[in-house]
Amino acid sequence: MDNSGDDTGEDETEWNNSYVDSVPLRPAAASVSDASLNRTSGATPGERVILHFDLDCFYAQVEMLRNPALRDVPLGIQQKYIIVTCNYVARGHGVTKLMSVTDAKQKCPQLVLVKGEDLTHYRDISYKLTELLVSFCPLVERLGFDENFMDITKMVERRLAETPASNRFSFKGHVYNHISADATKASDHPRLALGSHVAAELRDAIHGKLGLTGCAGIATSKLLAKLVSGAFKPNQQTTLLPENVGDIMGSLSGLRQVPGVGHQTAKRLQALGMVGVKDLQLFPLNDLAKEFGGPAARRLRSLALGVDDSPVAPTGAPQSLSDEDSFKKMSTTREVSEKIQELLSSLTERMHKDGRQPQTLRLTVRRYSATNKWFGRESRQCPIPNHVGQKIPSGGGDGVAVRQLVALAMKLFHKMVDCSAAFHLTLINVCFSNLQARGAAAGGRGSITSFFTQSSPPKGTDIFSPQSQVLQKSPADDFMLIEISSPVTLCY
Ligand code: DCP
Ligand code: MG
Ligand code: MG
């Protein structure tokens, strides 16, 4: 499902589960002048305690919070013709995520539908959650709207130091592949046992402060914490012990189940004859390296074996803000201009709340293709003249900024699409990037230190160089960093 009105920078990374890709791609975040971005737990990988949180039926929960009458009825959140998510009452009737509205209504005629195309409330609550987690521990990495990683190694070590030697450890919640969480196992794994208590406390805090429920995974890496967190749903938590890593990797039904293996990577692996995770574990590394290059081949192999040393990289403020919409057919310049105006109006409002000034405007379009429905994006970008850009943080100057930005975006549009011939677009995305803080040194709005304290902070974390002009399509969920016409690198 493409998320209309969504921020592609972050969301596409999330929905297509390529979080592992984003880790080496943090230079833009790291360049933000906040020493905290470089903090890590300092522990050796096997000793880390990493949590992964994923909220239950996120959009549906937000709607149930806004209207408690929806709590006990089967509820579906509709975007276009798709139920993007549904509450657990609806799931009990056989409705599933990403089902068509028609099928869902057939399964459950009493299904109540709420439109979920405006993401404002979901975005706000999403940031409130991250903000809450950051208040307990700074090492929090967002993974899209409803997921966060947290490296709580330091917290656990402090607790361990304070624990009397006579203490009997225990696990909170489930332990993967163990019927009952017995005390012997807990004393073999005191760090993970304490981690499970921290996770339970954080889930309590999330519920107490925000009214939200969710699942947590407790493990020694991001990969494993993410894999185990959904073992028991909803509103439960599961710890993975190192001796069960082989079991959880073996339980995955296909290559796409490995976080980090996106659609394109899976296709390339399948072309090499691999079907399951086991095939990737056993495939000769040399041959894998011929296809992907040495480092990516080793990374893929490690992931398949359940090995992931990547650090939890605190997310910080987004590097860009974007908004998009998709549709069946757009084929006139007038429609394009109206859609761009609509998108730029809401984006400018969000940029105003953020407080930074964007230096670059990017326009992306997707042309209709019968064969490759989800790909084929093309982009052009240009600098935003200062006299236009500076109106944005101060409120857009009564729509003047939006009008000027629309004119700029239409120039970009004409560079991509020849309007003297027929055209058929299925998506438009506008993006502000190269965001510069006004008075950031003083910790003003938009600086990283104030980012998580804003009432309605922005999101989106794609990264690219400001000088470039031509960007091309990037498969949303590929494993690899996409090299676009040099010097631009764009990470979805
Ligand atoms: N989402 C979306 N399009 C997708 C996938 C997800 O718009 N293709 C949105 C709707 C979800 C939210 O993202 O509410 C979070 O996605 P999850 O996969 O975590 O699903 P839920 O939180 O809804 O349900 P679960 O309880 O299974 O985590
Ligand atoms: Mg969820
Ligand atoms: Mg999720």
Short mmCIF file of C-alpha atoms and ligand atoms in Angstrom, two decimals:
data_model
loop_
_atom_site.label_atom_id
_atom_site.label_comp_id
_atom_site.label_asym_id
_atom_site.label_seq_id
_atom_site.Cartn_x
_atom_site.Cartn_y
_atom_site.Cartn_z
CA MET A 1 0.00 0.00 0.00
CA ASP A 2 1.39 3.35 -0.80
CA ASN A 3 0.70 5.77 1.94
CA SER A 4 -0.93 8.75 0.40
CA GLY A 5 0.16 11.94 2.00
CA ASP A 6 3.02 10.07 3.53
CA ASP A 7 6.64 10.82 4.19
CA THR A 8 8.45 8.50 1.92
CA GLY A 9 11.80 9.12 3.49
CA GLU A 10 11.02 7.15 6.55
CA ASP A 11 7.88 5.27 5.84
CA GLU A 12 9.01 3.39 2.83
CA THR A 13 12.00 2.23 4.76
CA GLU A 14 9.72 1.01 7.45
CA TRP A 15 7.00 -0.71 5.55
CA ASN A 16 9.49 -2.54 3.49
CA ASN A 17 11.58 -3.58 6.43
CA SER A 18 14.99 -2.52 5.28
CA TYR A 19 16.04 -0.95 8.55
CA VAL A 20 19.39 -2.61 8.46
CA ASP A 21 20.14 -0.67 5.30
CA SER A 22 19.68 2.57 7.05
CA VAL A 23 22.34 1.98 9.63
CA PRO A 24 25.42 2.66 7.54
CA LEU A 25 23.48 5.50 5.94
CA ARG A 26 23.42 7.70 8.98
CA PRO A 27 26.11 10.19 8.01
CA ALA A 28 23.59 12.96 7.61
CA ALA A 29 22.25 12.35 11.09
CA ALA A 30 25.76 12.10 12.43
CA SER A 31 26.62 15.41 10.86
CA VAL A 32 24.01 17.07 13.01
CA SER A 33 25.96 18.71 15.74
CA ASP A 34 24.89 16.73 18.73
CA ALA A 35 27.40 14.54 20.45
CA SER A 36 24.63 12.23 21.60
CA LEU A 37 24.32 10.89 18.09
CA ASN A 38 27.61 9.14 18.46
CA ARG A 39 26.80 7.55 21.75
CA THR A 40 26.65 3.79 21.84
CA SER A 41 26.31 1.42 24.72
CA GLY A 42 29.99 0.53 24.34
CA ALA A 43 29.27 -3.13 25.07
CA THR A 44 30.53 -5.96 22.87
CA PRO A 45 27.74 -7.06 20.55
CA GLY A 46 26.85 -10.28 22.36
CA GLU A 47 26.47 -8.45 25.66
CA ARG A 48 24.07 -5.82 24.47
CA VAL A 49 20.47 -5.66 25.55
CA ILE A 50 18.34 -4.30 22.72
CA LEU A 51 14.62 -3.71 22.79
CA HIS A 52 12.27 -3.43 19.85
CA PHE A 53 8.82 -1.94 20.35
CA ASP A 54 5.97 -2.22 17.88
CA LEU A 55 2.59 -0.73 18.72
CA ASP A 56 -0.55 -2.81 18.28
CA CYS A 57 -2.74 -2.00 15.25
CA PHE A 58 -1.26 1.48 15.35
CA TYR A 59 -3.57 3.65 13.22
CA ALA A 60 -6.59 1.82 14.66
CA GLN A 61 -5.38 2.44 18.23
CA VAL A 62 -5.02 6.14 17.51
CA GLU A 63 -8.57 6.27 16.17
CA MET A 64 -9.82 4.34 19.22
CA LEU A 65 -8.10 6.84 21.49
CA ARG A 66 -9.76 9.70 19.64
CA ASN A 67 -13.14 8.01 19.77
CA PRO A 68 -13.44 5.39 22.53
CA ALA A 69 -16.78 4.20 21.10
CA LEU A 70 -14.67 2.47 18.43
CA ARG A 71 -12.87 0.28 20.99
CA ASP A 72 -15.34 -2.58 21.05
CA VAL A 73 -16.40 -2.63 17.44
CA PRO A 74 -14.50 -4.19 14.54
CA LEU A 75 -12.59 -1.24 13.10
CA GLY A 76 -10.73 -0.92 9.81
CA ILE A 77 -8.56 2.02 8.73
CA GLN A 78 -9.11 2.74 5.08
CA GLN A 79 -6.72 4.33 2.60
CA LYS A 80 -8.18 4.33 -0.89
CA TYR A 81 -9.52 0.78 -1.42
CA ILE A 82 -7.33 -0.91 1.17
CA ILE A 83 -7.65 -1.58 4.89
CA VAL A 84 -4.14 -0.55 5.98
CA THR A 85 -4.77 -1.88 9.45
CA CYS A 86 -7.63 -3.02 11.66
CA ASN A 87 -8.13 -3.48 15.37
CA TYR A 88 -7.90 -6.88 17.01
CA VAL A 89 -11.71 -7.16 17.22
CA ALA A 90 -11.79 -7.02 13.41
CA ARG A 91 -8.87 -9.46 13.21
CA GLY A 92 -11.01 -11.86 15.25
CA HIS A 93 -13.51 -11.73 12.38
CA GLY A 94 -10.85 -12.62 9.81
CA VAL A 95 -10.02 -9.11 8.60
CA THR A 96 -6.29 -8.69 7.94
CA LYS A 97 -3.91 -5.82 7.29
CA LEU A 98 -3.77 -4.73 3.64
CA MET A 99 -7.00 -6.54 2.74
CA SER A 100 -9.19 -4.85 0.14
CA VAL A 101 -12.22 -3.04 1.55
CA THR A 102 -14.47 -5.33 -0.48
CA ASP A 103 -12.95 -8.51 0.96
CA ALA A 104 -12.95 -7.08 4.47
CA LYS A 105 -16.63 -6.16 4.26
CA GLN A 106 -17.37 -9.66 3.04
CA LYS A 107 -15.52 -11.20 5.99
CA CYS A 108 -17.08 -8.82 8.47
CA PRO A 109 -20.16 -6.92 7.28
CA GLN A 110 -20.37 -4.93 10.52
CA LEU A 111 -16.82 -3.59 10.04
CA VAL A 112 -16.64 0.14 10.87
CA LEU A 113 -14.38 2.08 8.52
CA VAL A 114 -12.42 5.21 9.36
CA LYS A 115 -10.44 7.05 6.70
CA GLY A 116 -6.74 7.03 7.45
CA GLU A 117 -5.32 9.18 4.69
CA ASP A 118 -4.50 12.17 6.88
CA LEU A 119 -1.49 11.04 8.87
CA THR A 120 -1.27 14.06 11.18
CA HIS A 121 -2.56 12.35 14.33
CA TYR A 122 -0.59 9.17 13.70
CA ARG A 123 2.57 11.20 13.17
CA ASP A 124 2.02 13.24 16.34
CA ILE A 125 1.47 10.18 18.53
CA SER A 126 4.37 8.42 16.88
CA TYR A 127 6.72 11.21 17.93
CA LYS A 128 5.22 11.38 21.41
CA LEU A 129 6.11 7.74 21.83
CA THR A 130 9.71 8.24 20.73
CA GLU A 131 9.96 11.27 22.98
CA LEU A 132 8.73 9.21 25.93
CA LEU A 133 11.28 6.46 25.27
CA VAL A 134 14.07 9.02 24.91
CA SER A 135 13.17 10.33 28.36
CA PHE A 136 14.23 6.95 29.77
CA CYS A 137 17.34 6.38 27.66
CA PRO A 138 18.90 8.42 24.84
CA LEU A 139 19.71 5.47 22.59
CA VAL A 140 16.44 5.27 20.69
CA GLU A 141 16.18 4.70 16.95
CA ARG A 142 12.89 5.12 15.17
CA LEU A 143 11.88 2.64 12.56
CA GLY A 144 8.98 4.28 10.86
CA PHE A 145 5.81 5.30 12.67
CA ASP A 146 5.15 2.62 15.25
CA GLU A 147 8.48 0.98 15.94
CA ASN A 148 11.52 1.96 17.98
CA PHE A 149 14.75 0.25 18.89
CA MET A 150 16.36 0.99 22.21
CA ASP A 151 19.80 0.02 23.47
CA ILE A 152 19.31 -0.38 27.23
CA THR A 153 22.65 -2.07 27.93
CA LYS A 154 23.81 0.71 30.25
CA MET A 155 20.54 0.73 32.19
CA VAL A 156 20.74 -3.03 32.61
CA GLU A 157 24.37 -2.89 33.72
CA ARG A 158 23.47 -0.35 36.38
CA ARG A 159 20.69 -2.59 37.65
CA LEU A 160 22.96 -5.60 37.58
CA ALA A 161 25.53 -3.75 39.69
CA GLU A 162 22.83 -2.91 42.21
CA THR A 163 21.42 -6.44 42.35
CA PRO A 164 22.42 -8.39 45.48
CA ALA A 165 24.28 -11.64 44.80
CA SER A 166 21.47 -13.59 46.46
CA ASN A 167 18.96 -12.33 43.90
CA ARG A 168 16.94 -14.83 41.89
CA PHE A 169 16.48 -13.55 38.38
CA SER A 170 13.26 -13.97 36.45
CA PHE A 171 11.84 -13.11 33.06
CA LYS A 172 8.84 -10.90 32.46
CA GLY A 173 6.63 -12.10 29.64
CA HIS A 174 7.44 -14.91 27.23
CA VAL A 175 10.77 -16.49 26.44
CA TYR A 176 11.00 -17.67 22.85
CA ASN A 177 10.73 -21.46 22.54
CA HIS A 178 10.52 -22.00 26.28
CA ILE A 179 7.18 -23.04 27.70
CA SER A 180 7.73 -21.41 31.05
CA ALA A 181 10.39 -18.88 31.84
CA ASP A 182 12.27 -20.89 34.41
CA ALA A 183 14.61 -19.37 36.94
CA THR A 184 17.64 -21.44 35.84
CA LYS A 185 17.53 -19.88 32.39
CA ALA A 186 17.13 -16.44 33.92
CA SER A 187 20.22 -16.80 36.06
CA ASP A 188 22.14 -17.96 32.96
CA HIS A 189 21.04 -14.76 31.22
CA PRO A 190 20.76 -12.08 33.90
CA ARG A 191 21.15 -9.20 31.44
CA LEU A 192 18.33 -10.35 29.20
CA ALA A 193 16.23 -11.18 32.28
CA LEU A 194 16.69 -7.64 33.62
CA GLY A 195 16.05 -6.32 30.10
CA SER A 196 12.69 -8.06 30.11
CA HIS A 197 11.79 -6.19 33.31
CA VAL A 198 12.84 -2.87 31.78
CA ALA A 199 10.76 -3.66 28.70
CA ALA A 200 7.72 -4.39 30.87
CA GLU A 201 8.18 -1.13 32.75
CA LEU A 202 8.48 0.82 29.52
CA ARG A 203 5.35 -0.82 28.12
CA ASP A 204 3.57 0.17 31.34
CA ALA A 205 4.81 3.73 30.94
CA ILE A 206 3.65 3.82 27.31
CA HIS A 207 0.24 2.65 28.41
CA GLY A 208 0.06 4.91 31.44
CA LYS A 209 1.20 8.09 29.67
CA LEU A 210 -0.12 7.62 26.15
CA GLY A 211 -2.83 4.99 26.53
CA LEU A 212 -1.18 2.78 23.91
CA THR A 213 -0.44 -0.92 23.95
CA GLY A 214 2.29 -2.68 22.02
CA CYS A 215 4.67 -5.59 21.81
CA ALA A 216 8.33 -5.70 22.74
CA GLY A 217 11.19 -7.97 21.81
CA ILE A 218 14.25 -8.33 24.04
CA ALA A 219 17.47 -9.71 22.51
CA THR A 220 21.14 -8.99 21.90
CA SER A 221 20.73 -7.22 18.53
CA LYS A 222 18.28 -5.13 16.55
CA LEU A 223 17.70 -7.92 14.08
CA LEU A 224 16.81 -10.45 16.76
CA ALA A 225 14.78 -8.02 18.88
CA LYS A 226 12.70 -7.11 15.84
CA LEU A 227 12.19 -10.71 14.84
CA VAL A 228 11.10 -11.83 18.29
CA SER A 229 8.88 -8.89 19.25
CA GLY A 230 5.91 -10.14 17.25
CA ALA A 231 6.10 -13.72 18.55
CA PHE A 232 3.10 -13.08 20.83
CA LYS A 233 0.58 -10.39 19.87
CA PRO A 234 -1.03 -8.11 20.85
CA ASN A 235 0.24 -6.38 24.00
CA GLN A 236 2.86 -8.96 25.00
CA GLN A 237 6.61 -9.26 25.06
CA THR A 238 9.13 -11.97 24.26
CA THR A 239 12.79 -12.48 25.10
CA LEU A 240 15.08 -14.38 22.77
CA LEU A 241 17.95 -16.33 24.36
CA PRO A 242 21.15 -16.78 22.33
CA GLU A 243 20.69 -20.56 22.24
CA ASN A 244 17.43 -20.08 20.29
CA VAL A 245 18.78 -17.84 17.52
CA GLY A 246 18.99 -20.81 15.14
CA ASP A 247 15.37 -21.70 15.90
CA ILE A 248 14.01 -18.25 15.14
CA MET A 249 16.04 -17.91 11.92
CA GLY A 250 14.90 -21.39 10.91
CA SER A 251 11.27 -20.45 11.53
CA LEU A 252 11.26 -17.70 8.90
CA SER A 253 9.14 -18.66 5.92
CA GLY A 254 11.23 -16.92 3.27
CA LEU A 255 14.08 -14.56 2.48
CA ARG A 256 11.83 -11.51 2.68
CA GLN A 257 11.21 -12.29 6.33
CA VAL A 258 14.81 -11.37 7.15
CA PRO A 259 14.80 -7.70 8.18
CA GLY A 260 17.15 -6.04 5.73
CA VAL A 261 16.29 -8.18 2.74
CA GLY A 262 14.04 -6.01 0.62
CA HIS A 263 12.08 -6.83 -2.49
CA GLN A 264 14.91 -6.19 -4.95
CA THR A 265 17.52 -8.05 -2.93
CA ALA A 266 15.19 -11.03 -2.53
CA LYS A 267 14.69 -11.09 -6.30
CA ARG A 268 18.44 -11.16 -6.88
CA LEU A 269 18.88 -13.90 -4.30
CA GLN A 270 16.11 -15.91 -5.91
CA ALA A 271 17.76 -15.47 -9.31
CA LEU A 272 20.81 -17.16 -7.76
CA GLY A 273 18.58 -20.10 -6.85
CA MET A 274 17.89 -19.32 -3.20
CA VAL A 275 14.42 -19.79 -1.74
CA GLY A 276 14.68 -20.00 2.03
CA VAL A 277 16.88 -18.52 4.73
CA LYS A 278 18.80 -21.79 4.98
CA ASP A 279 19.81 -21.43 1.28
CA LEU A 280 21.30 -18.03 2.04
CA GLN A 281 23.11 -19.38 5.09
CA LEU A 282 24.75 -22.08 2.98
CA PHE A 283 25.34 -20.24 -0.30
CA PRO A 284 29.08 -19.92 -1.12
CA LEU A 285 30.19 -16.50 0.09
CA ASN A 286 32.42 -15.99 -2.96
CA ASP A 287 29.47 -16.39 -5.31
CA LEU A 288 27.36 -14.11 -3.17
CA ALA A 289 30.15 -11.52 -3.28
CA LYS A 290 30.23 -11.70 -7.09
CA GLU A 291 26.62 -10.56 -7.16
CA PHE A 292 26.56 -8.06 -4.28
CA GLY A 293 30.18 -7.15 -3.58
CA GLY A 294 32.09 -8.34 -0.52
CA PRO A 295 30.70 -6.17 2.28
CA ALA A 296 27.04 -6.56 1.28
CA ALA A 297 27.51 -10.29 0.76
CA ARG A 298 28.97 -10.67 4.25
CA ARG A 299 26.20 -8.56 5.68
CA LEU A 300 23.52 -10.66 3.99
CA ARG A 301 25.15 -13.85 5.17
CA SER A 302 25.34 -12.54 8.74
CA LEU A 303 21.72 -11.48 8.70
CA ALA A 304 20.66 -14.93 7.53
CA LEU A 305 22.58 -16.40 10.45
CA GLY A 306 20.94 -14.00 12.88
CA VAL A 307 24.10 -11.95 13.40
CA ASP A 308 23.72 -8.16 13.48
CA ASP A 309 26.22 -5.90 15.20
CA SER A 310 24.72 -2.66 13.93
CA PRO A 311 24.34 -0.07 16.67
CA VAL A 312 21.12 1.60 17.70
CA ALA A 313 21.64 4.94 15.99
CA PRO A 314 19.63 7.70 17.69
CA THR A 315 17.35 9.09 15.06
CA GLY A 316 17.56 12.78 15.76
CA ALA A 317 15.78 15.35 13.67
CA PRO A 318 14.77 14.33 10.16
CA GLN A 319 16.94 15.43 7.27
CA SER A 320 14.00 16.11 5.03
CA LEU A 321 10.23 16.41 5.08
CA SER A 322 8.07 15.11 2.30
CA ASP A 323 4.48 14.49 1.41
CA GLU A 324 2.94 12.53 -1.40
CA ASP A 325 -0.25 11.20 -2.90
CA SER A 326 -0.98 8.38 -5.26
CA PHE A 327 -3.88 8.00 -7.64
CA LYS A 328 -5.07 5.93 -10.54
CA LYS A 329 -4.48 8.50 -13.23
CA MET A 330 -3.36 12.09 -13.51
CA SER A 331 -2.93 13.35 -17.03
CA THR A 332 -3.39 17.12 -17.15
CA THR A 333 -1.04 19.91 -16.12
CA ARG A 334 -3.85 21.58 -14.20
CA GLU A 335 -4.45 18.53 -12.02
CA VAL A 336 -0.72 18.27 -11.41
CA SER A 337 -0.46 21.89 -10.38
CA GLU A 338 -3.46 21.57 -8.02
CA LYS A 339 -2.07 18.44 -6.41
CA ILE A 340 1.36 20.05 -5.97
CA GLN A 341 -0.30 23.07 -4.38
CA GLU A 342 -2.23 20.85 -1.96
CA LEU A 343 0.88 18.89 -0.99
CA LEU A 344 3.05 21.97 -0.64
CA SER A 345 0.47 23.71 1.56
CA SER A 346 0.49 20.96 4.16
CA LEU A 347 4.24 20.48 3.86
CA THR A 348 4.90 24.19 4.35
CA GLU A 349 2.72 24.11 7.46
CA ARG A 350 4.73 21.20 8.87
CA MET A 351 7.97 22.94 7.96
CA HIS A 352 6.72 26.02 9.80
CA LYS A 353 6.12 23.92 12.94
CA ASP A 354 9.59 22.42 12.55
CA GLY A 355 11.14 25.86 12.40
CA ARG A 356 14.01 25.10 10.03
CA GLN A 357 14.43 26.57 6.57
CA PRO A 358 14.60 24.17 3.63
CA GLN A 359 17.25 24.92 1.03
CA THR A 360 16.19 22.39 -1.58
CA LEU A 361 12.92 21.39 -3.20
CA ARG A 362 12.52 18.00 -4.82
CA LEU A 363 9.66 16.81 -6.97
CA THR A 364 9.12 13.14 -7.67
CA VAL A 365 6.65 11.61 -10.08
CA ARG A 366 5.75 8.05 -10.86
CA ARG A 367 4.56 7.25 -14.38
CA TYR A 368 2.06 4.52 -15.03
CA SER A 369 3.63 1.24 -15.93
CA ALA A 370 1.57 -1.89 -16.46
CA THR A 371 4.53 -4.10 -15.61
CA ASN A 372 6.15 -2.41 -12.68
CA LYS A 373 3.49 -0.81 -10.57
CA TRP A 374 5.48 0.26 -7.53
CA PHE A 375 8.71 1.47 -9.03
CA GLY A 376 9.73 3.89 -11.71
CA ARG A 377 9.97 7.06 -9.68
CA GLU A 378 11.82 9.98 -11.22
CA SER A 379 12.93 13.11 -9.41
CA ARG A 380 14.33 16.56 -10.05
CA GLN A 381 15.45 19.01 -7.46
CA CYS A 382 16.54 22.62 -7.28
CA PRO A 383 17.66 25.15 -4.68
CA ILE A 384 14.93 27.21 -3.03
CA PRO A 385 15.78 30.92 -3.41
CA ASN A 386 16.42 32.46 -0.03
CA HIS A 387 13.65 35.06 -0.34
CA VAL A 388 11.16 32.20 -0.73
CA GLY A 389 12.74 29.82 1.78
CA GLN A 390 12.91 32.31 4.60
CA LYS A 391 9.12 32.84 4.52
CA ILE A 392 8.55 29.17 5.34
CA PRO A 393 9.68 28.98 8.99
CA SER A 394 7.78 32.18 9.74
CA GLY A 395 4.48 30.89 8.43
CA GLY A 396 4.57 31.09 4.65
CA GLY A 397 3.69 34.78 4.28
CA ASP A 398 -0.05 34.28 3.70
CA GLY A 399 0.35 31.71 0.98
CA VAL A 400 2.95 33.68 -0.98
CA ALA A 401 5.63 31.09 -0.28
CA VAL A 402 3.37 28.25 -1.39
CA ARG A 403 2.57 30.04 -4.68
CA GLN A 404 6.26 30.61 -5.35
CA LEU A 405 7.09 27.02 -4.45
CA VAL A 406 4.36 25.70 -6.75
CA ALA A 407 5.89 27.71 -9.61
CA LEU A 408 9.28 26.22 -8.80
CA ALA A 409 7.88 22.70 -8.61
CA MET A 410 6.09 23.11 -11.95
CA LYS A 411 9.42 24.03 -13.55
CA LEU A 412 10.83 20.78 -12.21
CA PHE A 413 7.75 18.97 -13.47
CA HIS A 414 8.22 20.29 -17.00
CA LYS A 415 11.83 19.12 -16.94
CA MET A 416 10.59 15.57 -16.39
CA VAL A 417 7.33 15.40 -18.27
CA ASP A 418 6.76 16.52 -21.82
CA CYS A 419 3.28 17.99 -21.63
CA SER A 420 2.90 18.26 -25.40
CA ALA A 421 2.48 14.48 -25.39
CA ALA A 422 0.01 12.40 -23.38
CA PHE A 423 1.18 11.43 -19.90
CA HIS A 424 -0.17 9.22 -17.14
CA LEU A 425 1.09 9.74 -13.60
CA THR A 426 0.20 7.64 -10.58
CA LEU A 427 2.07 9.48 -7.83
CA ILE A 428 3.44 12.90 -6.92
CA ASN A 429 5.80 13.57 -4.05
CA VAL A 430 7.19 16.89 -2.86
CA CYS A 431 10.14 17.06 -0.53
CA PHE A 432 11.98 19.78 1.39
CA SER A 433 15.54 18.90 2.18
CA ASN A 434 18.83 20.40 3.25
CA LEU A 435 17.03 21.83 6.27
CA GLN A 436 18.93 24.56 8.03
CA ALA A 437 18.23 25.51 11.59
CA ARG A 438 17.71 29.15 12.38
CA GLY A 439 19.74 29.85 15.47
CA ALA A 440 20.36 26.15 15.96
CA ALA A 441 23.46 26.81 17.98
CA ALA A 442 21.24 28.36 20.62
CA GLY A 443 19.00 25.30 20.64
CA GLY A 444 16.19 27.06 18.80
CA ARG A 445 13.22 25.37 17.21
CA GLY A 446 14.35 22.80 14.75
CA SER A 447 17.60 22.01 16.50
CA ILE A 448 18.11 18.46 17.49
CA THR A 449 17.91 19.18 21.18
CA SER A 450 14.46 20.65 20.84
CA PHE A 451 13.29 18.15 18.28
CA PHE A 452 11.63 15.73 20.62
CA THR A 453 10.06 18.41 22.73
CA GLN A 454 7.97 19.96 19.98
CA SER A 455 4.28 19.31 20.14
CA SER A 456 4.10 18.17 16.56
CA PRO A 457 7.48 17.36 15.21
CA PRO A 458 8.08 16.39 11.64
CA LYS A 459 9.49 13.22 10.28
CA GLY A 460 11.21 11.63 7.32
CA THR A 461 14.86 10.73 7.16
CA ASP A 462 16.07 10.51 3.67
CA ILE A 463 19.49 11.71 2.88
CA PHE A 464 20.91 13.29 -0.18
CA SER A 465 23.36 15.81 -1.36
CA PRO A 466 22.07 19.28 -2.09
CA GLN A 467 24.11 20.01 -5.19
CA SER A 468 22.70 17.35 -7.42
CA GLN A 469 20.10 17.79 -10.07
CA VAL A 470 19.01 14.45 -11.42
CA LEU A 471 17.70 11.74 -9.19
CA GLN A 472 16.22 8.56 -10.42
CA LYS A 473 13.92 5.92 -9.21
CA SER A 474 14.89 3.98 -6.17
CA PRO A 475 13.19 0.71 -5.34
CA ALA A 476 11.62 1.48 -2.04
CA ASP A 477 12.87 -1.46 -0.11
CA ASP A 478 16.14 -2.51 -1.55
CA PHE A 479 18.93 -3.69 0.64
CA MET A 480 21.61 -1.68 -1.03
CA LEU A 481 22.29 1.99 -0.87
CA ILE A 482 21.12 3.19 -4.25
CA GLU A 483 23.80 5.04 -6.14
CA ILE A 484 22.13 7.63 -8.25
CA SER A 485 23.81 9.82 -10.79
CA SER A 486 26.84 10.97 -8.90
CA PRO A 487 27.28 12.64 -6.46
CA VAL A 488 23.78 11.98 -5.18
CA THR A 489 22.94 9.12 -2.95
CA LEU A 490 19.38 8.71 -1.96
CA CYS A 491 18.24 6.38 0.69
CA TYR A 492 14.65 5.29 0.98
N1 DCP B 1 0.87 0.91 7.47
C1 DCP B 1 0.51 1.41 6.22
N2 DCP B 1 0.81 0.72 5.09
C2 DCP B 1 1.46 -0.45 5.17
C3 DCP B 1 1.86 -0.97 6.42
C4 DCP B 1 1.53 -0.25 7.56
O1 DCP B 1 -0.10 2.49 6.15
N3 DCP B 1 1.75 -1.12 4.06
C5 DCP B 1 0.53 1.68 8.69
C6 DCP B 1 -0.74 1.22 9.35
C7 DCP B 1 -0.32 0.58 10.62
C8 DCP B 1 1.04 1.16 10.90
O2 DCP B 1 1.56 1.50 9.64
O3 DCP B 1 -1.22 0.82 11.67
C9 DCP B 1 1.99 0.22 11.61
O4 DCP B 1 2.24 -0.95 10.85
P1 DCP B 1 2.35 -2.36 11.51
O5 DCP B 1 2.81 -3.30 10.46
O6 DCP B 1 3.11 -2.30 12.78
O7 DCP B 1 0.84 -2.79 11.79
P2 DCP B 1 -0.10 -2.41 12.98
O8 DCP B 1 0.61 -1.65 14.04
O9 DCP B 1 -1.30 -1.76 12.43
O10 DCP B 1 -0.54 -3.84 13.52
P3 DCP B 1 0.27 -4.86 14.43
O11 DCP B 1 -0.52 -4.97 15.69
O12 DCP B 1 0.24 -6.13 13.65
O13 DCP B 1 1.65 -4.32 14.62
MG MG B 2 2.43 -2.29 14.83
MG MG B 3 5.18 -1.82 12.85
#
